[in-house]
Short mmCIF file of C-alpha atoms and ligand atoms in Angstrom, two decimals:
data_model
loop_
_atom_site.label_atom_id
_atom_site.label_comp_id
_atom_site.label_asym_id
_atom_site.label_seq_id
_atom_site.Cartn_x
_atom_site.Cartn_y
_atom_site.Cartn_z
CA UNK A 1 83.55 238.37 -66.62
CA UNK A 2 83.47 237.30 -70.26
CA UNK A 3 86.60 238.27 -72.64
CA UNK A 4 86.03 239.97 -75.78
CA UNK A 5 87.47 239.66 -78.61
CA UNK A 6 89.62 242.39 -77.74
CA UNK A 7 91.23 241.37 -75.05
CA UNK A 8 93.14 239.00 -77.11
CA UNK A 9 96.00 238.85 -79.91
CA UNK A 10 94.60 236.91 -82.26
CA UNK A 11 97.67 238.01 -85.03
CA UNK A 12 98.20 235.07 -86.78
CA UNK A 13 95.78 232.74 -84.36
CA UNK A 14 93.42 230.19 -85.92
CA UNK A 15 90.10 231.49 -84.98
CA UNK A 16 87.04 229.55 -85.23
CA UNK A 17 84.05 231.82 -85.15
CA UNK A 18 80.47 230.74 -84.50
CA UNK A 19 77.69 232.88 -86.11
CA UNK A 20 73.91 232.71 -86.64
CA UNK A 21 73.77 232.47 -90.22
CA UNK A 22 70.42 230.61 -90.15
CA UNK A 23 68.62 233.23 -92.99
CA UNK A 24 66.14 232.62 -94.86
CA UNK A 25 66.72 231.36 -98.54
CA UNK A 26 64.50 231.97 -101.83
CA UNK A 27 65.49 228.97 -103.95
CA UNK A 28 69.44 228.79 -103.46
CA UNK A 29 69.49 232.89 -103.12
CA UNK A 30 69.82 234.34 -99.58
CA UNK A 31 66.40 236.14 -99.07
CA UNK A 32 67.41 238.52 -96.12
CA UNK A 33 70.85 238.98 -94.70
CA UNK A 34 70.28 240.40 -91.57
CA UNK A 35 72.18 238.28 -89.97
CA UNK A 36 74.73 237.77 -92.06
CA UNK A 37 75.52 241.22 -91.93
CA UNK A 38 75.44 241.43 -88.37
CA UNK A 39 78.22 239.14 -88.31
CA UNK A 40 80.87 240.91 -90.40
CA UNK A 41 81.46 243.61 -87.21
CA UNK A 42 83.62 240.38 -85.89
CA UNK A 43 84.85 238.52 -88.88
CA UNK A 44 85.90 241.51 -90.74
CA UNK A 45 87.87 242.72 -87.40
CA UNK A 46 89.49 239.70 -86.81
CA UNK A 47 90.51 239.43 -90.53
CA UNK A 48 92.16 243.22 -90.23
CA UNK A 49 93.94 242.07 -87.16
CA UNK A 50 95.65 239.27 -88.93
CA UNK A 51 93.68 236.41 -87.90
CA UNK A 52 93.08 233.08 -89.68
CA UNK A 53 89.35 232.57 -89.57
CA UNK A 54 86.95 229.64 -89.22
CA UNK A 55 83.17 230.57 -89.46
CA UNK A 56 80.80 227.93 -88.18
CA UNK A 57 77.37 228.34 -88.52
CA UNK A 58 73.88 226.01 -89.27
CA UNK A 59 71.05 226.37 -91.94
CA UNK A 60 67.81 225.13 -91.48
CA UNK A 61 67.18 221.27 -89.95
CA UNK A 62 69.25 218.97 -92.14
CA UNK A 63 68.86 215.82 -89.51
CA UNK A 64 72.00 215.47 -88.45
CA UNK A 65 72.83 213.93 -92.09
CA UNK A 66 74.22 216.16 -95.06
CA UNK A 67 71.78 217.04 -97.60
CA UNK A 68 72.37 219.85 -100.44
CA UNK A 69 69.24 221.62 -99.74
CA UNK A 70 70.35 222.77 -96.61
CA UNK A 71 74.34 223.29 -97.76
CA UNK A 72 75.78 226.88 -96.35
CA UNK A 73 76.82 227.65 -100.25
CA UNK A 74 74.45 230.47 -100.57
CA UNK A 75 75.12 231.67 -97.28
CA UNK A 76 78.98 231.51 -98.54
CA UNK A 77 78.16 233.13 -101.76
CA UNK A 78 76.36 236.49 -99.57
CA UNK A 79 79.23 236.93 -97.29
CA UNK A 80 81.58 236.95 -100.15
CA UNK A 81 79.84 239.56 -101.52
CA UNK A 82 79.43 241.94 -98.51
CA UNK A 83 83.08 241.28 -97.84
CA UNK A 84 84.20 241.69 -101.63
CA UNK A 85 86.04 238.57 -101.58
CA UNK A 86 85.12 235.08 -102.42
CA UNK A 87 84.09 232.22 -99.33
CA UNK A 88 85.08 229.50 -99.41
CA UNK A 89 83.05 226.77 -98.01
CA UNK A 90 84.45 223.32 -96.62
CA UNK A 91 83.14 219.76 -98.71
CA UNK A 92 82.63 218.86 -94.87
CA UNK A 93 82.31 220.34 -91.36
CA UNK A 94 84.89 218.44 -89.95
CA UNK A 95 87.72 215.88 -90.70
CA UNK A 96 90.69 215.90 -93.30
CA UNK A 97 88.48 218.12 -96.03
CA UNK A 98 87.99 220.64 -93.69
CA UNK A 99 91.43 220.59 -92.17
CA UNK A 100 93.24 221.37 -95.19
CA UNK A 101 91.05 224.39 -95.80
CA UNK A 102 91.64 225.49 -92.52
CA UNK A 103 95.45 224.99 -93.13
CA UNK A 104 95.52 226.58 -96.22
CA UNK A 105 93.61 230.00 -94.20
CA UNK A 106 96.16 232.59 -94.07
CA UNK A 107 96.67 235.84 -91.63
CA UNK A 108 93.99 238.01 -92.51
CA UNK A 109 91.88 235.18 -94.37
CA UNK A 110 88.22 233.12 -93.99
CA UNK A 111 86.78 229.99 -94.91
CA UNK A 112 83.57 228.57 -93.82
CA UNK A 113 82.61 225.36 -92.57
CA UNK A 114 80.10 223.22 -94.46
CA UNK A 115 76.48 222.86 -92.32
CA UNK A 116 76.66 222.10 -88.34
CA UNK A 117 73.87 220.02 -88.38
CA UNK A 118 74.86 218.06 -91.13
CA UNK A 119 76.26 216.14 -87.79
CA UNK A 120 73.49 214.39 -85.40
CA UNK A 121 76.73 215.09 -82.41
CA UNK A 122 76.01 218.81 -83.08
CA UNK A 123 72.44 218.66 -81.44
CA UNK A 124 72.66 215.52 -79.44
CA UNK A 125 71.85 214.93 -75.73
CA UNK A 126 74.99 212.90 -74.59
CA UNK A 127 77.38 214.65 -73.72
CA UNK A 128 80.09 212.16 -74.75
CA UNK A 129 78.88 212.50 -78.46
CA UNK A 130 78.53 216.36 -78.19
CA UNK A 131 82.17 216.37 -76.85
CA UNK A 132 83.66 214.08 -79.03
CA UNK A 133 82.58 216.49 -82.29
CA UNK A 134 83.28 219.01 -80.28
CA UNK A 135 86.91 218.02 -79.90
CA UNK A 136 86.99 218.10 -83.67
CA UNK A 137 86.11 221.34 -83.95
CA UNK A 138 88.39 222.28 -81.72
CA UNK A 139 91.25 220.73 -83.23
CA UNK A 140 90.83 223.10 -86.06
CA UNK A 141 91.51 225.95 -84.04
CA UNK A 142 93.26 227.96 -81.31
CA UNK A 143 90.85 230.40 -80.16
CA UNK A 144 87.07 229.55 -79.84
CA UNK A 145 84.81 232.97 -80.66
CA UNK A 146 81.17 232.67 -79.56
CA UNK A 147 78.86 235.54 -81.56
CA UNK A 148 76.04 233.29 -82.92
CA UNK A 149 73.30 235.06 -80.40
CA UNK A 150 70.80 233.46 -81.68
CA UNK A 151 71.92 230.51 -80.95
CA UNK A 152 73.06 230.57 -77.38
CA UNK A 153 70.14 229.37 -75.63
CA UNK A 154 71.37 226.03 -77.32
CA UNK A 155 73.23 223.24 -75.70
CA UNK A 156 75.25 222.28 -78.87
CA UNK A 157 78.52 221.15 -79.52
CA UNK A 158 79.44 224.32 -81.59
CA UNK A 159 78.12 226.64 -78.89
CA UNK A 160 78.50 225.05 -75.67
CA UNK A 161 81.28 222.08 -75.62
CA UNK A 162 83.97 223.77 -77.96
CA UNK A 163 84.00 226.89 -75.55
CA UNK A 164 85.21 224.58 -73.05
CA UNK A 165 88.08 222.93 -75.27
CA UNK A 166 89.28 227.08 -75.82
CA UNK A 167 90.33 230.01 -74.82
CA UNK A 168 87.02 231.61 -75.58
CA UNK A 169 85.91 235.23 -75.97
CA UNK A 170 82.82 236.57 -77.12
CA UNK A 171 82.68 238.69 -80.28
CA UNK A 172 81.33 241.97 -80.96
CA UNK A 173 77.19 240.80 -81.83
CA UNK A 174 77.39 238.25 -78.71
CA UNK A 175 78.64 241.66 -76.63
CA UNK A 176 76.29 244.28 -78.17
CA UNK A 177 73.34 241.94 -77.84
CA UNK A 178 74.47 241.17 -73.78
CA UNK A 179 74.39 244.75 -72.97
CA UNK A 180 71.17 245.36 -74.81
CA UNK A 181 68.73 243.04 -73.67
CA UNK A 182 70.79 243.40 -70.19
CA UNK A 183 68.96 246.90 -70.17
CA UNK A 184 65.44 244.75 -70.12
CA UNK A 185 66.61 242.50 -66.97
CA UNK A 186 67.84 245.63 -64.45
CA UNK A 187 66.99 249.23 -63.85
CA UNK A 188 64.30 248.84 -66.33
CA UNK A 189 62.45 251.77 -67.10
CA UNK A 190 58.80 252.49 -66.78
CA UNK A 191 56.55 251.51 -68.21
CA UNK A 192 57.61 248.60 -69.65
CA UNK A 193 55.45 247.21 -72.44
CA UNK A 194 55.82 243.89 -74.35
CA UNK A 195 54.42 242.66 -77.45
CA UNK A 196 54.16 239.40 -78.68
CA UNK A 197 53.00 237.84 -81.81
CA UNK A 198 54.15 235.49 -84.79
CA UNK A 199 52.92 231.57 -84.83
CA UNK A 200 55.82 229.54 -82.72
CA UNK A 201 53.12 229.83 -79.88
CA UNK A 202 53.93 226.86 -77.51
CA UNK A 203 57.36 227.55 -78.31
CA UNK A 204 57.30 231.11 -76.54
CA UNK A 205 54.62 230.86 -74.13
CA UNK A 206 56.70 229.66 -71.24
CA UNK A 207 58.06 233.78 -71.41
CA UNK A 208 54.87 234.70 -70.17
CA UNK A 209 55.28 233.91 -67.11
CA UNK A 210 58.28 235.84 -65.99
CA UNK A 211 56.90 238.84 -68.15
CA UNK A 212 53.69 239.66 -66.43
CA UNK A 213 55.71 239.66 -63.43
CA UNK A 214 58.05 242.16 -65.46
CA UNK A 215 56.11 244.23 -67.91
CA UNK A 216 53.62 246.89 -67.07
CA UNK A 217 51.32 245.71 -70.16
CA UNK A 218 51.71 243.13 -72.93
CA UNK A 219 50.00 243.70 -76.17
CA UNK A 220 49.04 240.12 -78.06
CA UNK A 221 49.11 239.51 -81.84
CA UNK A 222 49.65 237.23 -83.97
CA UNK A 223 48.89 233.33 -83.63
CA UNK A 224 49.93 234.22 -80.27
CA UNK A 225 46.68 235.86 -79.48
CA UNK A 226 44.41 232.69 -80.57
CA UNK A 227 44.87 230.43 -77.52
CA UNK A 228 43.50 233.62 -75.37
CA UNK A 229 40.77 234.14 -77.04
CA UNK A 230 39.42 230.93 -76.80
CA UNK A 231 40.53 230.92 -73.21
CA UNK A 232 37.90 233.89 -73.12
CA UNK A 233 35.31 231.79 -74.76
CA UNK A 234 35.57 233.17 -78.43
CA UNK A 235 35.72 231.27 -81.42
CA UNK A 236 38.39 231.44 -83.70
CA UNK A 237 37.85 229.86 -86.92
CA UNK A 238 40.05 228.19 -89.07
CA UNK A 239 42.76 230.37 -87.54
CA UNK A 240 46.46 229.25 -86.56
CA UNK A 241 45.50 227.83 -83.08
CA UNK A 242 48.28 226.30 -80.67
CA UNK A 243 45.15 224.62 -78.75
CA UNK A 244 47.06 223.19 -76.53
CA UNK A 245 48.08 226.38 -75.08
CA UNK A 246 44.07 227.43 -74.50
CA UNK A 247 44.75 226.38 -71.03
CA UNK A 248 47.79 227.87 -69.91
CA UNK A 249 46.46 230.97 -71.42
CA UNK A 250 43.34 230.82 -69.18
CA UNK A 251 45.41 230.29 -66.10
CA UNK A 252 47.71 233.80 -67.20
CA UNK A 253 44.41 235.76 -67.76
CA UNK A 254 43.40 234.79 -64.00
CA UNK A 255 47.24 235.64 -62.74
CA UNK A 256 47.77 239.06 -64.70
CA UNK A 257 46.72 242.18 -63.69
CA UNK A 258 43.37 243.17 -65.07
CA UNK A 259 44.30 244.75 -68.44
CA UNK A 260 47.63 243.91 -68.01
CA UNK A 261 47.52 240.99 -70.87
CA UNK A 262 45.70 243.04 -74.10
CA UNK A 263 44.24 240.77 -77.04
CA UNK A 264 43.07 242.39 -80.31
CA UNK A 265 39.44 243.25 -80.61
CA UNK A 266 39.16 243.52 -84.07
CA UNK A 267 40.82 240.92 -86.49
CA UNK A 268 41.34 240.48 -90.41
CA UNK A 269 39.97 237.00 -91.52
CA UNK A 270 39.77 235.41 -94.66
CA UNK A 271 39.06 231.83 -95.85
CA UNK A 272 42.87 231.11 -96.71
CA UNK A 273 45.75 233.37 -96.66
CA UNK A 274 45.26 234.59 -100.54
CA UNK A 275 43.52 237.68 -101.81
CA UNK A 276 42.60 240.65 -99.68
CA UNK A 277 40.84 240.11 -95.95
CA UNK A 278 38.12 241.25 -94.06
CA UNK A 279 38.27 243.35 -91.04
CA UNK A 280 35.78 241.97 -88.25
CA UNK A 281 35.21 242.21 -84.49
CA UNK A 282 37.72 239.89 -82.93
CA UNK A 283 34.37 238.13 -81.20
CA UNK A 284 33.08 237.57 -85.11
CA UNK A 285 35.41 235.44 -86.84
CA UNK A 286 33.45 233.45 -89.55
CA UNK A 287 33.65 229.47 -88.56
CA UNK A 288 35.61 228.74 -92.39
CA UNK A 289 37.58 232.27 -91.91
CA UNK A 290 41.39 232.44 -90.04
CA UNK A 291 42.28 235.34 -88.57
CA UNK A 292 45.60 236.30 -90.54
CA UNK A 293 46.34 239.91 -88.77
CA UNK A 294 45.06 242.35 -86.18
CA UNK A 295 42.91 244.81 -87.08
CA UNK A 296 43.19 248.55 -87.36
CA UNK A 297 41.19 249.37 -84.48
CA UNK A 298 43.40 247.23 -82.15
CA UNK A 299 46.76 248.07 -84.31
CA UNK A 300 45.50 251.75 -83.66
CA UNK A 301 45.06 250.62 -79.39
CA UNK A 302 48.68 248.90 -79.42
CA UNK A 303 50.58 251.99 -81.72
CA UNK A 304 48.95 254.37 -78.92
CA UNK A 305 50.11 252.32 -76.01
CA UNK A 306 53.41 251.95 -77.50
CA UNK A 307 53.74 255.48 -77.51
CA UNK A 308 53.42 255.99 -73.45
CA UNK A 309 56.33 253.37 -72.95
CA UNK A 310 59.89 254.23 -71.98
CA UNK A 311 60.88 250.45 -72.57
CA UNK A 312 59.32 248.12 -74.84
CA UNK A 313 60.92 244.50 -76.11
CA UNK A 314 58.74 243.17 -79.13
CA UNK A 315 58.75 239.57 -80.40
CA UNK A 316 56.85 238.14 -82.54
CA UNK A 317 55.26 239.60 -85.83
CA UNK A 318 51.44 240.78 -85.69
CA UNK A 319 50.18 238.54 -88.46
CA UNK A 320 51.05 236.77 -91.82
CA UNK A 321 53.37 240.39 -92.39
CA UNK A 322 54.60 238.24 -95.66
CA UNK A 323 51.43 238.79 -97.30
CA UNK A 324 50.73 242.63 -98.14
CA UNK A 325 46.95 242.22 -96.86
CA UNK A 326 47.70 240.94 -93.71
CA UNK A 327 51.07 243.54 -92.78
CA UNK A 328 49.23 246.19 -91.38
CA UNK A 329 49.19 245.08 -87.55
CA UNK A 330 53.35 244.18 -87.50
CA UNK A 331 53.53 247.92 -89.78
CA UNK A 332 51.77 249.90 -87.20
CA UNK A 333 53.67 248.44 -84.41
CA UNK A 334 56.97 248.88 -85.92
CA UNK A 335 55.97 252.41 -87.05
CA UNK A 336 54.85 253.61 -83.23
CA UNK A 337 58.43 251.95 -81.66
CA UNK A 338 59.88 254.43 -84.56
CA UNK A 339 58.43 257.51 -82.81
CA UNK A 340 58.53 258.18 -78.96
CA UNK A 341 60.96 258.30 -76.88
CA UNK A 342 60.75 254.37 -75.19
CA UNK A 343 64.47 252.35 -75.80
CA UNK A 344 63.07 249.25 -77.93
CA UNK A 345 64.69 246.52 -78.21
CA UNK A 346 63.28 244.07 -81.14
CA UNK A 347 63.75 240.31 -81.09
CA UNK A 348 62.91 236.93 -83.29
CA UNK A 349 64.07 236.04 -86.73
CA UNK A 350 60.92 236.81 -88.44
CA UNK A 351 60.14 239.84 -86.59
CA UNK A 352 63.42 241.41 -87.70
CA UNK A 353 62.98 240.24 -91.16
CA UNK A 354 59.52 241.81 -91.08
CA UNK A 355 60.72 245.20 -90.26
CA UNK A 356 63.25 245.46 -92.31
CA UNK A 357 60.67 243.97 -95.91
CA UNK A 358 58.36 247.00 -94.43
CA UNK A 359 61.03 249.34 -95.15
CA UNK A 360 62.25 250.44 -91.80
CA UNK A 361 65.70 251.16 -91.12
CA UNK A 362 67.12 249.09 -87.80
CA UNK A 363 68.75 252.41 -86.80
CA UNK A 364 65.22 253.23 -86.39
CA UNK A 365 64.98 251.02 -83.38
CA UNK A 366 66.85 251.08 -80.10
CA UNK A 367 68.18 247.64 -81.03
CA UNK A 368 67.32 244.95 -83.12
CA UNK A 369 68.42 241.18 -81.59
CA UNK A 370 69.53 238.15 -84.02
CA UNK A 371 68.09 235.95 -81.50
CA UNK A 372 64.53 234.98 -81.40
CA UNK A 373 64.48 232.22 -78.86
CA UNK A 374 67.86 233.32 -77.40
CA UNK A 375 66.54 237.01 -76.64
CA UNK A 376 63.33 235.67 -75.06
CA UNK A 377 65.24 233.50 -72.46
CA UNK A 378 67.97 236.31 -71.61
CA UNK A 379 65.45 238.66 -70.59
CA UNK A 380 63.35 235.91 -68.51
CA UNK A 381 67.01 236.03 -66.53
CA UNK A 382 67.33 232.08 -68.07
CA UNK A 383 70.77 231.01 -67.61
CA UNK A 384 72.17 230.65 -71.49
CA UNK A 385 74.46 227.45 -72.20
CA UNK A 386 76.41 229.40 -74.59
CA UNK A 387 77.18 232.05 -72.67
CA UNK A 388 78.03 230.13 -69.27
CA UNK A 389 80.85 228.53 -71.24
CA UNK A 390 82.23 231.96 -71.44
CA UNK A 391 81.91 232.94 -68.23
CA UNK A 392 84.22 229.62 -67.02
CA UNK A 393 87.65 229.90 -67.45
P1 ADP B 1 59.96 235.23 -84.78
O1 ADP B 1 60.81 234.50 -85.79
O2 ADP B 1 60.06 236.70 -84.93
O3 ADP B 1 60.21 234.76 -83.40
P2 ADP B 1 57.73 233.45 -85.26
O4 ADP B 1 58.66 232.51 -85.93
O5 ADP B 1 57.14 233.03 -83.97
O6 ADP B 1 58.42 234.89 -85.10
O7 ADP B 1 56.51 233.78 -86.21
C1 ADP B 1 56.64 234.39 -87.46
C2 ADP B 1 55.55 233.94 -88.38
O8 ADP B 1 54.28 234.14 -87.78
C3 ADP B 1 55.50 234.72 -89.67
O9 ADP B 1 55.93 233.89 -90.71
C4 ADP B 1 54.02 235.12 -89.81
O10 ADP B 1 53.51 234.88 -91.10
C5 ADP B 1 53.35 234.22 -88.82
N1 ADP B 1 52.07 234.73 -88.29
C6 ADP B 1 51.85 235.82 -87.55
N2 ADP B 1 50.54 235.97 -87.30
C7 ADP B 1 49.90 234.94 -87.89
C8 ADP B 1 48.52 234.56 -88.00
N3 ADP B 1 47.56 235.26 -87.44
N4 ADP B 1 48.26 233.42 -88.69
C9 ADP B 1 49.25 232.72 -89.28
N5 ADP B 1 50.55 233.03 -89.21
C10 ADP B 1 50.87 234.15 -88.54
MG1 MG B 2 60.60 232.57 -86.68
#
């Protein structure tokens, strides 16, 4: 059984907090704060309760060395705001800097901690160098709180070996996100669909396997779709290709059900990802063209599939959604999971950013996951580092 947040008296308590606040930035502005707001829930209760809090959280792939680009300031400067009082952010993650901001934290406070990965220990494969930053993380507080979904599916010193220096408990996002995607491993209801899209391809193709053991039908967009089609002997341009997935996708195609696995049939291409596309047959792509969405005849296919479901998990946008040419595929999917009656549960960083730029509300959906990576592993029924360490006692 993992504790909540709840189950504990934190009055008073240093508590350090890890969240996924790993947004996007424009410049040094925070682009979209999904997850940044998904994370007050748990700071802001904590804070009303009287505790002293400690967020930890990374941004971006610093190298295990700090480096201002990737400094939590802005990230700092957006909480403040949704909370109406000013962050303060640590010179340093760890050591005497941070402990006298964490000493200075008082009931009912918050200060953040400067960039995880600004230390190689954070990431690092030995356990004896995980632990040993770990045990300075540790040191600056009483109560460990895991809610950086997101970022469970990590073995990291933040996420994994602190729990185990602790008492732990897992905060409200970490619990709402447990019982969502929980509703996607057991009891599921039929039919289950699944689409996937977006470009981290070799990444996310390991899910397939569990899923077309899982899911009634999976609808493919995205880069995501490329490595099929070529599997079925179609060329694909200049498009995003992961080619050394073309394989792996071949031997899926043989496994699945026939029609189980759907690819687009109808793509938009142009020669680079400016200007307006092109719609042509999927078959058709021009040999200097990429395909940069899917077109409306298969967006059309997928929205009316959609509709049939009763349970649908979607990962993965349908193509370059940033671009207003190439938005229509990821629009008509997120538009169809607004209508019928399926429970949808929506997961990757990009794919909830991409709803929520096309103007739908997340209310919309059954439930909208923080985790990209994290999600995709839960509902595979992967075992989670971050969450084990809340299971032990
Ligand atoms: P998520 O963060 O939701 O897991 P990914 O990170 O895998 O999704 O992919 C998101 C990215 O995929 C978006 O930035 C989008 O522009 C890109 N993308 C989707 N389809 C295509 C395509 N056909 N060609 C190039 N990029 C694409
Ligand atoms: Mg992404």
């Amino acid at each position: 059984m993992i504790k909540t947040i709840d189950d504990f008296a934190v009055e008073g308590l240093r508590v350090l907090v890890r969240t996924d606040l790993n947004v996007p930035l424009d410049g040094d502005r925070v682009a979209d704060d999904g997850r940044i707001r998904a994370s007050l829930p748990t700071l802001t209760g904590l804070m009303t309760r009287g505790a002293r809090v400690i967020v930890c959280a990374h941004l971006g792939r610093p190298g295990g060395k700090a480096d201002p680009r990737y400094s939590m300031a802005p990230v700092a400067a957006r909480l403040g705001e949704l909370l109406g009082r000013p962050v303060e952010l640590t010179a340093d993650t760890t050591g005497p800097a941070a402990c006298a901001a964490v000493a200075a934290v008082r009931r009912g406070g918050l200060v953040m901690l400067e960039n995880l990965r600004f230390n190689t220990a954070e990431t690092s494969k030995d356990d004896e160098q995980r632990g040993a930053f770990a045990d300075q993380l540790a040191e600056l507080a009483d109560l460990y709180v895991s809610d950086g979904f997101g970022a469970v599916h990590r073995k990291h010193a933040s996420v994994y070996d602190v729990a185990l220096r602790r008492p732990h408990a897992a905060g409200y996002l970490v619990q709402a996100e447990v019982d969502a995607l929980s509703r996607l491993t057991a009891n599921i209801r039929r039919p289950y669909l699944v689409a996937l899209g977006g470009a981290k391809v070799a990444d996310k193709f390991d899910a397939f396997d569990s899923l077309i053991a899982a899911a009634d039908r999976i609808l493919v967009g995205g880069a995501m779709a490329f490595p099929f089609l070529v599997a079925r002997g179609v060329k694909v341009g200049t498009s995003l290709l992961e080619a050394s997935q073309v394989a792996a996708a071949a031997e899926l195609l043989r496994r699945a059900v026939p029609g189980q696995i759907e690819l687009p049939s109808d793509v938009v291409v142009a020669p680079e990802p400016g200007g307006s596309g092109t719609v042509v047959a999927a078959d058709a792509i021009p040999v200097d063209q990429m395909a940069l969405d899917i077109g409306p005849q298969t967006a059309a296919r997928f929205a009316s599939a959609l509709f049939t479901a009763q349970t649908v998990f979607w990962n993965g946008p349908m193509g370059m959604f940033e671009r207003e040419p190439y938005a229509g595929g990821t629009w008509a999917v997120a538009q169809a999971l607004t209508h019928g009656e399926a429970f949808t549960v929506i997961g990757g960083g990009d794919t909830g950013a991409a709803i929520r730029a096309l103007g739908f509300a997340e209310g919309a959906f059954g439930y909208v996951s923080t985790g990209g990576g994290a999600s995709l592993e839960f509902i595979q029924g992967k075992t989670l580092p971050g969450l084990a360490a809340l299971e032990a006692s």
